[in-house]
GROMACS .gro file of C-alpha atoms in nm:
model
  121
    1GLN     CA    1   8.659   5.316  11.375
    2VAL     CA    2   8.948   5.554  11.327
    3GLN     CA    3   8.864   5.863  11.129
    4LEU     CA    4   9.052   6.162  10.990
    5VAL     CA    5   8.854   6.479  10.930
    6GLU     CA    6   8.998   6.782  10.749
    7SER     CA    7   8.878   7.137  10.785
    8GLY     CA    8   8.980   7.486  10.679
    9GLY     CA    9   8.959   7.470  10.302
   10GLY     CA   10   8.800   7.743  10.098
   11LEU     CA   11   8.852   8.027   9.854
   12VAL     CA   12   9.142   8.267   9.903
   13GLN     CA   13   9.307   8.535   9.690
   14PRO     CA   14   9.663   8.498   9.562
   15GLY     CA   15   9.906   8.607   9.831
   16GLY     CA   16   9.659   8.520  10.103
   17SER     CA   17   9.677   8.266  10.381
   18LEU     CA   18   9.479   7.965  10.489
   19ARG     CA   19   9.516   7.709  10.765
   20LEU     CA   20   9.410   7.349  10.729
   21SER     CA   21   9.348   7.120  11.024
   22CYS     CA   22   9.305   6.746  11.049
   23ALA     CA   23   9.182   6.570  11.360
   24ALA     CA   24   9.209   6.197  11.419
   25SER     CA   25   8.947   6.028  11.631
   26GLY     CA   26   8.854   5.679  11.742
   27SER     CA   27   9.021   5.409  11.947
   28ILE     CA   28   9.380   5.522  11.893
   29PHE     CA   29   9.686   5.376  12.062
   30ALA     CA   30   9.947   5.577  11.876
   31ILE     CA   31  10.000   5.789  11.566
   32ASN     CA   32  10.321   5.769  11.368
   33ALA     CA   33  10.390   6.011  11.084
   34MET     CA   34  10.125   6.250  10.958
   35GLY     CA   35  10.115   6.443  10.636
   36TRP     CA   36   9.928   6.653  10.386
   37TYR     CA   37   9.889   6.557  10.022
   38ARG     CA   38   9.718   6.742   9.742
   39GLN     CA   39   9.579   6.662   9.402
   40ALA     CA   40   9.496   6.914   9.133
   41PRO     CA   41   9.281   6.833   8.828
   42GLY     CA   42   9.478   6.631   8.576
   43LYS     CA   43   9.774   6.585   8.809
   44GLU     CA   44   9.900   6.309   9.035
   45ARG     CA   45   9.856   6.325   9.409
   46GLU     CA   46  10.170   6.469   9.565
   47LEU     CA   47  10.312   6.498   9.913
   48VAL     CA   48  10.299   6.857  10.033
   49ALA     CA   49  10.441   6.818  10.382
   50SER     CA   50  10.495   6.550  10.644
   51ILE     CA   51  10.587   6.538  11.010
   52THR     CA   52  10.714   6.247  11.216
   53SER     CA   53  10.603   6.159  11.567
   54SER     CA   54  10.910   6.339  11.701
   55GLY     CA   55  10.850   6.654  11.498
   56SER     CA   56  11.084   6.619  11.200
   57THR     CA   57  10.936   6.784  10.891
   58ARG     CA   58  10.966   6.758  10.514
   59TYR     CA   59  10.823   6.983  10.245
   60ALA     CA   60  10.778   6.973   9.873
   61ASP     CA   61  11.013   7.218   9.702
   62SER     CA   62  10.717   7.410   9.566
   63VAL     CA   63  10.593   7.504   9.913
   64LYS     CA   64  10.915   7.550  10.110
   65GLY     CA   65  10.922   7.883  10.286
   66ARG     CA   66  10.548   7.930  10.244
   67PHE     CA   67  10.385   7.635  10.422
   68THR     CA   68  10.439   7.508  10.775
   69ILE     CA   69  10.324   7.174  10.911
   70SER     CA   70  10.280   7.110  11.282
   71ARG     CA   71  10.105   6.866  11.513
   72ASP     CA   72   9.950   6.857  11.855
   73ASN     CA   73   9.976   6.506  11.992
   74ALA     CA   74   9.755   6.590  12.290
   75VAL     CA   75   9.455   6.624  12.060
   76ASN     CA   76   9.573   6.408  11.767
   77THR     CA   77   9.573   6.698  11.527
   78VAL     CA   78   9.798   6.803  11.239
   79THR     CA   79   9.780   7.146  11.081
   80LEU     CA   80   9.911   7.308  10.765
   81GLN     CA   81   9.963   7.683  10.769
   82MET     CA   82   9.968   7.808  10.410
   83ASN     CA   83  10.099   8.157  10.336
   84SER     CA   84  10.168   8.348  10.015
   85LEU     CA   85   9.926   8.123   9.830
   86LYS     CA   86   9.950   8.093   9.454
   87PRO     CA   87   9.694   7.981   9.195
   88GLU     CA   88   9.898   7.665   9.142
   89ASP     CA   89   9.829   7.569   9.503
   90THR     CA   90   9.468   7.508   9.406
   91ALA     CA   91   9.387   7.144   9.478
   92VAL     CA   92   9.204   6.903   9.702
   93TYR     CA   93   9.415   6.859  10.013
   94TYR     CA   94   9.414   6.524  10.192
   95CYS     CA   95   9.526   6.439  10.542
   96ASN     CA   96   9.722   6.117  10.592
   97ALA     CA   97   9.840   5.936  10.904
   98GLY     CA   98   9.986   5.607  11.017
   99ILE     CA   99   9.776   5.496  11.312
  100ARG     CA  100   9.793   5.204  11.553
  101GLU     CA  101   9.455   5.129  11.701
  102THR     CA  102   9.407   5.020  12.059
  103TYR     CA  103   9.484   4.647  12.104
  104SER     CA  104   9.644   4.629  11.760
  105THR     CA  105  10.010   4.549  11.699
  106THR     CA  106  10.037   4.711  11.358
  107TYR     CA  107  10.006   5.054  11.202
  108MET     CA  108   9.763   5.124  10.921
  109ASN     CA  109   9.749   5.410  10.677
  110TYR     CA  110   9.443   5.634  10.698
  111TRP     CA  111   9.318   5.909  10.468
  112GLY     CA  112   9.078   6.192  10.515
  113LYS     CA  113   8.811   6.266  10.257
  114GLY     CA  114   8.983   6.586  10.146
  115THR     CA  115   8.916   6.958  10.157
  116LEU     CA  116   8.920   7.190   9.856
  117VAL     CA  117   9.154   7.488   9.846
  118THR     CA  118   9.097   7.737   9.566
  119VAL     CA  119   9.339   8.024   9.510
  120SER     CA  120   9.192   8.274   9.269
  121SER     CA  121   9.140   8.646   9.224
   0.00000   0.00000   0.00000
């Protein structure tokens, strides 16, 4: 079974930094795009950042210049470096990836269980 596990969430003061990591495990043939989404109470889940298999990135306007997404294909990991954090960044952050399992011919979308990021003084 393919699994995505997030780590790195926690409490941080405004202006601080935090780094989230997501590791994919299981019988994996290939991983396409990977991304980070977040959902705050009372709000819809939104795409924070994404990265293609070749390294092309996209960011939500609200995090441009503050967040950086990267991936390490050797260990099937995607990370999100978050700097200059604001209270409005508070949310549950979810890892997402399109994964083709070994012996499969199609990609499927997988989600992590989420990790809570709280930005507060």
